């Protein structure tokens, strides 16, 4: 069992940067692949970025490629999402999620554990 707690959301302006953090409780954090998924009310969830257990392999949605960076610190059981050049369309609730298999996947349904979400609002 893994519990995930996100932090770092907030209200920023277009072009600003923000870093989200997600800290996991439980053991064997490095055995989990981690992902960031976002959701806007009334729209489907979008897989934003993912990273495998070792931190070597990453994946980004086309909508954020070149602007967002996912990373992890297994010693701190924490995964990060650095978001630069934010746009109004990045406004959403961002969720951190963990996949038991450790293999990087971009399929949202493959993630087993979820955090409570953190709101990111980008004003134009």
Coordinates of C-alpha atoms in Angstrom, one line a residue:
X1 CA 0.0 0.0 0.0
X2 CA 1.3 3.5 -0.9
X3 CA -0.2 6.8 0.2
X4 CA 0.6 9.8 -2.0
X5 CA 0.5 13.5 -1.0
X6 CA 0.8 16.2 -3.5
X7 CA 1.9 19.8 -2.9
X8 CA 3.0 22.8 -4.8
X9 CA -0.1 23.8 -6.6
X10 CA -1.3 27.4 -6.7
X11 CA -2.3 30.4 -8.8
X12 CA 0.2 31.7 -11.3
X13 CA 0.3 33.8 -14.4
X14 CA 0.9 32.8 -18.0
X15 CA 4.6 32.1 -18.6
X16 CA 5.3 31.5 -14.9
X17 CA 6.8 28.3 -13.5
X18 CA 5.6 26.0 -10.8
X19 CA 7.0 22.8 -9.2
X20 CA 4.7 20.1 -7.9
X21 CA 5.9 17.5 -5.4
X22 CA 4.4 14.1 -4.5
X23 CA 5.7 12.3 -1.5
X24 CA 4.9 8.6 -0.9
X25 CA 4.6 6.7 2.3
X26 CA 5.3 3.0 2.5
X27 CA 8.2 0.9 1.4
X28 CA 9.9 0.3 -1.9
X29 CA 9.2 3.6 -3.6
X30 CA 11.7 2.8 -6.3
X31 CA 9.7 -0.2 -7.4
X32 CA 6.8 2.0 -8.5
X33 CA 6.5 3.8 -11.8
X34 CA 5.1 7.3 -11.1
X35 CA 2.8 9.5 -13.2
X36 CA 1.2 12.9 -13.1
X37 CA -2.3 13.1 -14.5
X38 CA -4.5 16.2 -14.7
X39 CA -8.2 16.8 -15.0
X40 CA -10.3 19.7 -15.9
X41 CA -14.0 19.5 -14.7
X42 CA -16.1 18.1 -17.5
X43 CA -13.2 16.8 -19.4
X44 CA -11.4 13.4 -19.5
X45 CA -8.3 13.0 -17.5
X46 CA -5.0 13.5 -19.3
X47 CA -1.8 11.7 -18.7
X48 CA 0.8 14.4 -18.5
X49 CA 4.1 12.8 -17.6
X50 CA 5.5 9.5 -16.3
X51 CA 8.8 8.1 -15.0
X52 CA 9.9 4.6 -14.3
X53 CA 11.1 3.3 -11.0
X54 CA 14.8 3.9 -11.7
X55 CA 14.2 7.5 -13.0
X56 CA 15.8 6.7 -16.3
X57 CA 12.9 6.5 -18.6
X58 CA 10.3 9.3 -18.9
X59 CA 7.3 10.1 -21.0
X60 CA 5.5 13.3 -21.7
X61 CA 2.2 14.2 -23.4
X62 CA 2.7 16.2 -26.5
X63 CA 0.8 19.1 -24.9
X64 CA 3.6 19.6 -22.3
X65 CA 6.7 18.3 -24.0
X66 CA 9.5 20.8 -23.8
X67 CA 7.8 22.7 -20.9
X68 CA 7.4 20.1 -18.2
X69 CA 10.0 17.9 -16.6
X70 CA 9.3 14.9 -14.4
X71 CA 12.0 13.6 -12.0
X72 CA 12.2 11.6 -8.8
X73 CA 14.3 11.3 -5.7
X74 CA 14.0 7.7 -4.5
X75 CA 15.9 8.5 -1.3
X76 CA 13.2 11.0 -0.4
X77 CA 10.3 8.9 -1.9
X78 CA 9.3 12.0 -3.9
X79 CA 8.4 12.6 -7.5
X80 CA 8.4 16.1 -9.0
X81 CA 6.8 17.9 -11.9
X82 CA 8.6 21.0 -12.9
X83 CA 6.3 23.1 -15.0
X84 CA 7.7 26.0 -17.0
X85 CA 6.1 28.4 -19.5
X86 CA 2.7 27.7 -18.1
X87 CA -0.4 28.4 -20.2
X88 CA -4.0 29.0 -19.3
X89 CA -4.8 25.5 -20.7
X90 CA -2.6 23.9 -18.1
X91 CA -5.2 24.9 -15.5
X92 CA -6.4 21.7 -13.9
X93 CA -6.2 19.5 -10.8
X94 CA -3.0 17.6 -10.9
X95 CA -2.9 14.1 -9.5
X96 CA 0.1 12.0 -8.6
X97 CA -0.2 8.3 -9.2
X98 CA 1.8 5.1 -8.6
X99 CA 2.0 1.9 -10.7
X100 CA 3.1 -1.2 -8.8
X101 CA 4.8 -2.7 -11.8
X102 CA 7.6 -0.1 -11.9
X103 CA 7.4 -0.1 -15.7
X104 CA 6.6 3.3 -17.2
X105 CA 3.1 3.3 -18.6
X106 CA 1.0 6.1 -20.1
X107 CA -2.3 4.3 -19.6
X108 CA -4.1 6.0 -16.8
X109 CA -6.0 2.9 -15.7
X110 CA -2.8 1.0 -15.0
X111 CA -2.0 3.2 -12.0
X112 CA -2.9 1.7 -8.7
X113 CA -2.6 4.4 -6.1
X114 CA -3.6 8.1 -6.3
X115 CA -3.1 11.2 -4.4
X116 CA -5.8 13.7 -3.5
X117 CA -4.8 16.2 -6.2
X118 CA -3.5 19.7 -6.2
X119 CA -5.0 22.6 -8.0
X120 CA -3.0 24.5 -10.6
X121 CA -4.6 27.7 -12.0
X122 CA -2.9 29.7 -14.7
X123 CA -4.4 33.1 -15.3
X124 CA -3.9 34.8 -18.6

